[in-house]
């Protein structure tokens, strides 16, 4: 991997909503690790002292008039950041500022994004840990690359490349899912840095069932943008196998062709063709994007 100039301007962007108990400590911790650094806190419609505490700790604070969501806060911070490299981290005290240099080192080595990958002991609960393992496995299948932590909000990115995908990022949770898969789809280099996440300060804003379903829908959404046939083909194949299996069953027992078989085989062909067309559209979209970049 080609080494690059370390004289990058660094910005740290922290989305925060009602994190008055931890935000000051987080900002102060960052300043101790890297003194000459831009720290931007995006106050996403807090109704406590998050804005005041962040400002007093030395951060530049952007205030949303009302809560727009974690992803919207990330986008506001990314647009305002002046650094060549942006480090994103949470405001709840889970992320250790001492890991920032380790993430930056990967960017200096030539990676486009470095992600802080949590170990199993860093998961907030058993349910969250199982869900994250599923997300990691499914997204690894879609992208064809091993993804160690799809939902980690602790990462360092090249600002210019990250901003290419702002239009894809959801306003709510989970921006990490979208940007990780988008980076792989664009052919950018992604590295993982093992981290240990501490227990958060205060109450989590994530609702396991609601946001879990939302994460899954985001993966499907990005999957269809990334490689549609990897989603459509298995579904098509399943319909074809079920249709043929039922045909052999009805033919061997009643010597007839069932309407169910016709429906399943027709659905298999239709789903496959939709996936094929989606694949071609995806290729054209990214071809136009690559041409524009050139």
mmCIF file of C-alpha atoms in Angstrom:
data_model
loop_
_atom_site.group_PDB
_atom_site.id
_atom_site.type_symbol
_atom_site.label_atom_id
_atom_site.label_comp_id
_atom_site.label_asym_id
_atom_site.label_seq_id
_atom_site.Cartn_x
_atom_site.Cartn_y
_atom_site.Cartn_z
ATOM 1 C CA UNK A 1 0.000 0.000 0.000
ATOM 2 C CA UNK A 2 1.387 3.377 -1.018
ATOM 3 C CA UNK A 3 2.271 5.701 1.853
ATOM 4 C CA UNK A 4 0.797 9.200 1.634
ATOM 5 C CA UNK A 5 1.568 12.609 3.067
ATOM 6 C CA UNK A 6 0.707 12.837 6.756
ATOM 7 C CA UNK A 7 0.212 16.612 6.608
ATOM 8 C CA UNK A 8 -3.542 16.239 6.342
ATOM 9 C CA UNK A 9 -5.960 18.560 8.080
ATOM 10 C CA UNK A 10 -8.082 16.460 10.416
ATOM 11 C CA UNK A 11 -11.668 17.093 11.448
ATOM 12 C CA UNK A 12 -13.642 15.121 14.008
ATOM 13 C CA UNK A 13 -17.417 15.072 13.576
ATOM 14 C CA UNK A 14 -19.633 13.993 16.478
ATOM 15 C CA UNK A 15 -23.425 13.716 16.124
ATOM 16 C CA UNK A 16 -25.085 14.301 19.490
ATOM 17 C CA UNK A 17 -28.603 14.284 20.857
ATOM 18 C CA UNK A 18 -29.205 14.804 24.566
ATOM 19 C CA UNK A 19 -25.657 13.782 25.501
ATOM 20 C CA UNK A 20 -24.936 16.486 28.089
ATOM 21 C CA UNK A 21 -23.420 13.986 30.531
ATOM 22 C CA UNK A 22 -20.725 12.792 28.129
ATOM 23 C CA UNK A 23 -20.137 15.265 25.297
ATOM 24 C CA UNK A 24 -17.802 17.559 27.242
ATOM 25 C CA UNK A 25 -15.658 14.618 28.329
ATOM 26 C CA UNK A 26 -15.506 13.272 24.762
ATOM 27 C CA UNK A 27 -14.451 16.620 23.262
ATOM 28 C CA UNK A 28 -11.844 17.229 25.982
ATOM 29 C CA UNK A 29 -10.466 13.722 25.446
ATOM 30 C CA UNK A 30 -10.031 14.378 21.723
ATOM 31 C CA UNK A 31 -8.254 17.685 22.416
ATOM 32 C CA UNK A 32 -5.816 15.902 24.717
ATOM 33 C CA UNK A 33 -4.917 13.326 22.068
ATOM 34 C CA UNK A 34 -4.747 15.756 19.141
ATOM 35 C CA UNK A 35 -4.560 19.363 20.249
ATOM 36 C CA UNK A 36 -4.524 21.117 16.868
ATOM 37 C CA UNK A 37 -7.656 19.545 15.416
ATOM 38 C CA UNK A 38 -11.106 20.703 14.336
ATOM 39 C CA UNK A 39 -13.852 19.166 16.465
ATOM 40 C CA UNK A 40 -17.408 19.621 15.207
ATOM 41 C CA UNK A 41 -20.364 18.590 17.345
ATOM 42 C CA UNK A 42 -23.708 18.489 15.576
ATOM 43 C CA UNK A 43 -26.429 19.024 18.165
ATOM 44 C CA UNK A 44 -29.401 17.187 16.685
ATOM 45 C CA UNK A 45 -32.247 19.036 18.383
ATOM 46 C CA UNK A 46 -31.201 18.336 21.977
ATOM 47 C CA UNK A 47 -33.357 19.639 24.811
ATOM 48 C CA UNK A 48 -30.577 19.528 27.412
ATOM 49 C CA UNK A 49 -27.169 21.197 27.787
ATOM 50 C CA UNK A 50 -25.424 19.309 24.975
ATOM 51 C CA UNK A 51 -24.785 22.492 22.957
ATOM 52 C CA UNK A 52 -23.434 24.432 25.961
ATOM 53 C CA UNK A 53 -21.189 21.634 27.235
ATOM 54 C CA UNK A 54 -19.734 20.921 23.793
ATOM 55 C CA UNK A 55 -18.963 24.571 23.157
ATOM 56 C CA UNK A 56 -17.349 25.016 26.570
ATOM 57 C CA UNK A 57 -15.123 21.992 25.892
ATOM 58 C CA UNK A 58 -13.794 23.689 22.742
ATOM 59 C CA UNK A 59 -15.896 22.229 19.943
ATOM 60 C CA UNK A 60 -17.493 24.048 17.043
ATOM 61 C CA UNK A 61 -21.188 23.328 17.488
ATOM 62 C CA UNK A 62 -23.769 23.114 14.714
ATOM 63 C CA UNK A 63 -27.346 23.111 16.010
ATOM 64 C CA UNK A 64 -30.307 21.501 14.275
ATOM 65 C CA UNK A 65 -33.524 23.328 15.125
ATOM 66 C CA UNK A 66 -35.202 19.965 15.593
ATOM 67 C CA UNK A 67 -34.084 16.342 15.585
ATOM 68 C CA UNK A 68 -33.401 15.224 12.002
ATOM 69 C CA UNK A 69 -31.655 11.946 12.801
ATOM 70 C CA UNK A 70 -28.154 10.608 13.269
ATOM 71 C CA UNK A 71 -27.466 10.415 9.538
ATOM 72 C CA UNK A 72 -28.623 13.991 8.976
ATOM 73 C CA UNK A 73 -26.240 15.126 11.725
ATOM 74 C CA UNK A 74 -23.394 13.233 10.057
ATOM 75 C CA UNK A 75 -24.155 14.951 6.740
ATOM 76 C CA UNK A 76 -24.258 18.401 8.355
ATOM 77 C CA UNK A 77 -20.911 17.768 10.010
ATOM 78 C CA UNK A 78 -19.315 16.380 6.834
ATOM 79 C CA UNK A 79 -20.396 19.435 4.838
ATOM 80 C CA UNK A 80 -18.994 21.815 7.451
ATOM 81 C CA UNK A 81 -15.712 19.974 8.086
ATOM 82 C CA UNK A 82 -12.602 21.654 6.710
ATOM 83 C CA UNK A 83 -10.295 18.665 7.092
ATOM 84 C CA UNK A 84 -8.923 16.437 4.348
ATOM 85 C CA UNK A 85 -9.739 13.496 6.616
ATOM 86 C CA UNK A 86 -12.853 13.256 8.771
ATOM 87 C CA UNK A 87 -13.065 11.097 11.866
ATOM 88 C CA UNK A 88 -16.602 10.181 12.920
ATOM 89 C CA UNK A 89 -17.284 9.047 16.452
ATOM 90 C CA UNK A 90 -20.171 8.805 18.910
ATOM 91 C CA UNK A 91 -20.956 11.296 21.643
ATOM 92 C CA UNK A 92 -21.833 8.734 24.307
ATOM 93 C CA UNK A 93 -18.317 7.962 25.520
ATOM 94 C CA UNK A 94 -18.079 4.509 23.946
ATOM 95 C CA UNK A 95 -15.256 5.461 21.593
ATOM 96 C CA UNK A 96 -11.790 6.010 23.015
ATOM 97 C CA UNK A 97 -10.116 9.136 21.509
ATOM 98 C CA UNK A 98 -6.765 7.352 21.877
ATOM 99 C CA UNK A 99 -7.796 5.141 18.950
ATOM 100 C CA UNK A 100 -7.948 8.116 16.569
ATOM 101 C CA UNK A 101 -4.208 7.984 15.668
ATOM 102 C CA UNK A 102 -4.578 4.259 14.895
ATOM 103 C CA UNK A 103 -7.414 4.975 12.467
ATOM 104 C CA UNK A 104 -5.515 7.860 10.896
ATOM 105 C CA UNK A 105 -2.447 5.669 10.420
ATOM 106 C CA UNK A 106 -4.446 3.432 8.067
ATOM 107 C CA UNK A 107 -5.472 6.473 6.036
ATOM 108 C CA UNK A 108 -1.838 7.594 5.925
ATOM 109 C CA UNK A 109 -0.962 4.139 4.584
ATOM 110 C CA UNK A 110 -3.274 4.789 1.636
ATOM 111 C CA UNK A 111 -6.660 3.421 2.715
ATOM 112 C CA UNK A 112 -9.720 5.499 1.886
ATOM 113 C CA UNK A 113 -11.575 4.516 5.037
ATOM 114 C CA UNK A 114 -10.526 2.954 8.338
ATOM 115 C CA UNK A 115 -13.253 1.474 10.531
ATOM 116 C CA UNK A 116 -13.023 0.772 14.247
ATOM 117 C CA UNK A 117 -14.119 -2.874 14.500
ATOM 118 C CA UNK A 118 -15.595 -3.842 17.879
ATOM 119 C CA UNK A 119 -14.969 -7.260 19.405
ATOM 120 C CA UNK A 120 -17.743 -9.422 20.859
ATOM 121 C CA UNK A 121 -17.230 -8.063 24.371
ATOM 122 C CA UNK A 122 -17.943 -4.544 23.106
ATOM 123 C CA UNK A 123 -21.488 -5.344 21.968
ATOM 124 C CA UNK A 124 -24.206 -3.620 23.997
ATOM 125 C CA UNK A 125 -26.222 -6.835 24.372
ATOM 126 C CA UNK A 126 -26.363 -10.437 23.185
ATOM 127 C CA UNK A 127 -29.185 -9.544 20.791
ATOM 128 C CA UNK A 128 -27.215 -6.666 19.282
ATOM 129 C CA UNK A 129 -24.171 -8.921 18.931
ATOM 130 C CA UNK A 130 -26.130 -11.615 17.064
ATOM 131 C CA UNK A 131 -27.780 -8.999 14.838
ATOM 132 C CA UNK A 132 -24.428 -7.412 13.983
ATOM 133 C CA UNK A 133 -22.938 -10.806 13.078
ATOM 134 C CA UNK A 134 -25.834 -11.375 10.685
ATOM 135 C CA UNK A 135 -25.442 -7.918 9.144
ATOM 136 C CA UNK A 136 -21.696 -8.460 8.722
ATOM 137 C CA UNK A 137 -22.179 -11.854 7.053
ATOM 138 C CA UNK A 138 -24.954 -10.708 4.729
ATOM 139 C CA UNK A 139 -23.137 -7.536 3.646
ATOM 140 C CA UNK A 140 -19.915 -9.524 3.116
ATOM 141 C CA UNK A 141 -21.866 -11.764 0.709
ATOM 142 C CA UNK A 142 -23.282 -8.748 -1.135
ATOM 143 C CA UNK A 143 -19.939 -6.947 -1.501
ATOM 144 C CA UNK A 144 -17.660 -9.963 -1.877
ATOM 145 C CA UNK A 145 -15.378 -8.508 0.810
ATOM 146 C CA UNK A 146 -15.035 -9.450 4.465
ATOM 147 C CA UNK A 147 -16.807 -6.829 6.564
ATOM 148 C CA UNK A 148 -15.774 -7.024 10.197
ATOM 149 C CA UNK A 149 -18.094 -4.371 11.640
ATOM 150 C CA UNK A 150 -20.804 -2.959 9.395
ATOM 151 C CA UNK A 151 -22.495 -0.712 11.943
ATOM 152 C CA UNK A 152 -19.525 0.824 13.752
ATOM 153 C CA UNK A 153 -19.845 4.610 13.941
ATOM 154 C CA UNK A 154 -16.129 5.050 14.674
ATOM 155 C CA UNK A 155 -14.257 5.584 11.420
ATOM 156 C CA UNK A 156 -11.829 7.822 9.558
ATOM 157 C CA UNK A 157 -12.517 8.672 5.923
ATOM 158 C CA UNK A 158 -11.076 10.768 3.156
ATOM 159 C CA UNK A 159 -13.456 13.705 3.162
ATOM 160 C CA UNK A 160 -13.716 14.159 -0.610
ATOM 161 C CA UNK A 161 -14.594 10.507 -1.195
ATOM 162 C CA UNK A 162 -17.056 10.361 1.684
ATOM 163 C CA UNK A 163 -18.954 13.370 0.344
ATOM 164 C CA UNK A 164 -19.527 11.520 -2.933
ATOM 165 C CA UNK A 165 -22.082 9.378 -1.105
ATOM 166 C CA UNK A 166 -23.894 11.964 1.026
ATOM 167 C CA UNK A 167 -26.974 11.655 -1.173
ATOM 168 C CA UNK A 168 -27.142 7.937 -0.335
ATOM 169 C CA UNK A 169 -26.960 8.321 3.434
ATOM 170 C CA UNK A 170 -30.232 7.977 5.358
ATOM 171 C CA UNK A 171 -31.191 10.753 7.769
ATOM 172 C CA UNK A 172 -31.735 8.229 10.560
ATOM 173 C CA UNK A 173 -29.736 5.133 11.414
ATOM 174 C CA UNK A 174 -27.541 3.721 9.947
ATOM 175 C CA UNK A 175 -25.094 5.818 7.977
ATOM 176 C CA UNK A 176 -22.184 3.358 8.646
ATOM 177 C CA UNK A 177 -24.019 0.595 6.784
ATOM 178 C CA UNK A 178 -24.577 2.738 3.717
ATOM 179 C CA UNK A 179 -21.132 4.310 3.458
ATOM 180 C CA UNK A 180 -19.297 1.007 4.040
ATOM 181 C CA UNK A 181 -21.098 -0.770 1.210
ATOM 182 C CA UNK A 182 -20.897 2.302 -1.029
ATOM 183 C CA UNK A 183 -17.105 2.508 -0.540
ATOM 184 C CA UNK A 184 -16.716 -1.133 -1.531
ATOM 185 C CA UNK A 185 -18.991 -0.661 -4.546
ATOM 186 C CA UNK A 186 -16.897 2.287 -5.725
ATOM 187 C CA UNK A 187 -13.723 0.216 -5.452
ATOM 188 C CA UNK A 188 -12.264 2.257 -2.593
ATOM 189 C CA UNK A 189 -9.914 0.704 -0.029
ATOM 190 C CA UNK A 190 -11.344 -0.105 3.403
ATOM 191 C CA UNK A 191 -9.383 -1.276 6.432
ATOM 192 C CA UNK A 192 -10.427 -2.377 9.918
ATOM 193 C CA UNK A 193 -8.781 -1.469 13.195
ATOM 194 C CA UNK A 194 -9.694 -3.565 16.281
ATOM 195 C CA UNK A 195 -11.114 -1.425 19.085
ATOM 196 C CA UNK A 196 -12.770 -1.970 22.438
ATOM 197 C CA UNK A 197 -15.914 0.093 22.915
ATOM 198 C CA UNK A 198 -16.750 1.156 26.453
ATOM 199 C CA UNK A 199 -20.224 1.067 27.943
ATOM 200 C CA UNK A 200 -22.138 4.109 26.799
ATOM 201 C CA UNK A 201 -22.990 6.964 29.152
ATOM 202 C CA UNK A 202 -26.748 7.475 29.370
ATOM 203 C CA UNK A 203 -29.552 5.752 27.481
ATOM 204 C CA UNK A 204 -29.198 4.439 23.919
ATOM 205 C CA UNK A 205 -31.342 6.043 21.199
ATOM 206 C CA UNK A 206 -31.401 2.807 19.169
ATOM 207 C CA UNK A 207 -34.551 0.683 19.315
ATOM 208 C CA UNK A 208 -33.488 -2.921 18.674
ATOM 209 C CA UNK A 209 -36.482 -4.166 16.673
ATOM 210 C CA UNK A 210 -37.401 -0.962 14.828
ATOM 211 C CA UNK A 211 -33.857 0.039 13.928
ATOM 212 C CA UNK A 212 -32.839 -3.595 13.320
ATOM 213 C CA UNK A 213 -35.469 -3.859 10.591
ATOM 214 C CA UNK A 214 -34.364 -0.476 9.271
ATOM 215 C CA UNK A 215 -30.734 -1.661 9.102
ATOM 216 C CA UNK A 216 -31.830 -4.738 7.172
ATOM 217 C CA UNK A 217 -33.833 -2.653 4.698
ATOM 218 C CA UNK A 218 -30.815 -0.401 4.201
ATOM 219 C CA UNK A 219 -28.662 -3.442 3.415
ATOM 220 C CA UNK A 220 -31.205 -4.590 0.822
ATOM 221 C CA UNK A 221 -31.374 -1.062 -0.595
ATOM 222 C CA UNK A 222 -27.607 -0.771 -0.924
ATOM 223 C CA UNK A 223 -27.438 -4.379 -2.096
ATOM 224 C CA UNK A 224 -29.693 -3.551 -5.031
ATOM 225 C CA UNK A 225 -27.509 -0.538 -5.768
ATOM 226 C CA UNK A 226 -24.337 -2.585 -5.357
ATOM 227 C CA UNK A 227 -25.043 -5.931 -7.043
ATOM 228 C CA UNK A 228 -28.780 -6.605 -7.612
ATOM 229 C CA UNK A 229 -28.331 -10.122 -8.996
ATOM 230 C CA UNK A 230 -26.828 -11.288 -5.695
ATOM 231 C CA UNK A 231 -30.238 -10.595 -4.162
ATOM 232 C CA UNK A 232 -32.585 -11.382 -7.048
ATOM 233 C CA UNK A 233 -30.904 -14.575 -8.311
ATOM 234 C CA UNK A 234 -31.164 -16.612 -5.075
ATOM 235 C CA UNK A 235 -34.841 -15.623 -4.763
ATOM 236 C CA UNK A 236 -35.422 -16.568 -8.395
ATOM 237 C CA UNK A 237 -33.604 -19.880 -7.911
ATOM 238 C CA UNK A 238 -35.695 -20.660 -4.826
ATOM 239 C CA UNK A 239 -38.924 -20.137 -6.796
ATOM 240 C CA UNK A 240 -37.614 -22.333 -9.622
ATOM 241 C CA UNK A 241 -36.596 -25.152 -7.267
ATOM 242 C CA UNK A 242 -39.921 -25.052 -5.426
ATOM 243 C CA UNK A 243 -41.842 -24.952 -8.701
ATOM 244 C CA UNK A 244 -39.989 -27.904 -10.202
ATOM 245 C CA UNK A 245 -40.184 -29.880 -6.978
ATOM 246 C CA UNK A 246 -43.923 -29.407 -6.811
ATOM 247 C CA UNK A 247 -44.199 -30.358 -10.496
ATOM 248 C CA UNK A 248 -42.393 -33.658 -9.906
ATOM 249 C CA UNK A 249 -44.647 -34.318 -6.912
ATOM 250 C CA UNK A 250 -47.932 -33.653 -8.757
ATOM 251 C CA UNK A 251 -46.760 -35.483 -11.889
ATOM 252 C CA UNK A 252 -45.740 -38.593 -9.934
ATOM 253 C CA UNK A 253 -48.954 -38.666 -7.891
ATOM 254 C CA UNK A 254 -51.619 -37.321 -10.290
ATOM 255 C CA UNK A 255 -49.810 -37.050 -13.665
ATOM 256 C CA UNK A 256 -50.747 -33.381 -13.939
ATOM 257 C CA UNK A 257 -49.193 -29.935 -14.193
ATOM 258 C CA UNK A 258 -50.329 -27.756 -11.308
ATOM 259 C CA UNK A 259 -51.155 -24.058 -11.606
ATOM 260 C CA UNK A 260 -48.871 -23.597 -8.594
ATOM 261 C CA UNK A 261 -45.928 -24.910 -10.619
ATOM 262 C CA UNK A 262 -46.710 -22.542 -13.493
ATOM 263 C CA UNK A 263 -46.956 -19.621 -11.076
ATOM 264 C CA UNK A 264 -43.657 -20.464 -9.320
ATOM 265 C CA UNK A 265 -41.717 -20.917 -12.575
ATOM 266 C CA UNK A 266 -43.175 -17.741 -14.056
ATOM 267 C CA UNK A 267 -42.244 -15.853 -10.890
ATOM 268 C CA UNK A 268 -38.709 -17.295 -11.066
ATOM 269 C CA UNK A 269 -38.215 -16.023 -14.625
ATOM 270 C CA UNK A 270 -39.749 -12.620 -13.801
ATOM 271 C CA UNK A 271 -37.618 -12.093 -10.697
ATOM 272 C CA UNK A 272 -34.464 -13.098 -12.570
ATOM 273 C CA UNK A 273 -35.220 -10.676 -15.417
ATOM 274 C CA UNK A 274 -35.888 -7.841 -12.956
ATOM 275 C CA UNK A 275 -32.535 -8.563 -11.331
ATOM 276 C CA UNK A 276 -30.813 -8.639 -14.716
ATOM 277 C CA UNK A 277 -32.284 -5.281 -15.733
ATOM 278 C CA UNK A 278 -31.387 -3.827 -12.309
ATOM 279 C CA UNK A 279 -27.818 -5.042 -12.759
ATOM 280 C CA UNK A 280 -27.543 -3.292 -16.116
ATOM 281 C CA UNK A 281 -28.985 -0.050 -14.707
ATOM 282 C CA UNK A 282 -26.524 -0.209 -11.810
ATOM 283 C CA UNK A 283 -23.607 -0.655 -14.202
ATOM 284 C CA UNK A 284 -24.731 2.347 -16.243
ATOM 285 C CA UNK A 285 -25.141 4.532 -13.148
ATOM 286 C CA UNK A 286 -21.651 3.762 -11.866
ATOM 287 C CA UNK A 287 -20.165 4.021 -15.348
ATOM 288 C CA UNK A 288 -21.556 7.571 -15.639
ATOM 289 C CA UNK A 289 -20.287 8.368 -12.150
ATOM 290 C CA UNK A 290 -16.776 7.084 -12.942
ATOM 291 C CA UNK A 291 -16.741 9.065 -16.197
ATOM 292 C CA UNK A 292 -17.713 12.225 -14.323
ATOM 293 C CA UNK A 293 -14.887 11.686 -11.817
ATOM 294 C CA UNK A 294 -12.375 11.309 -14.654
#
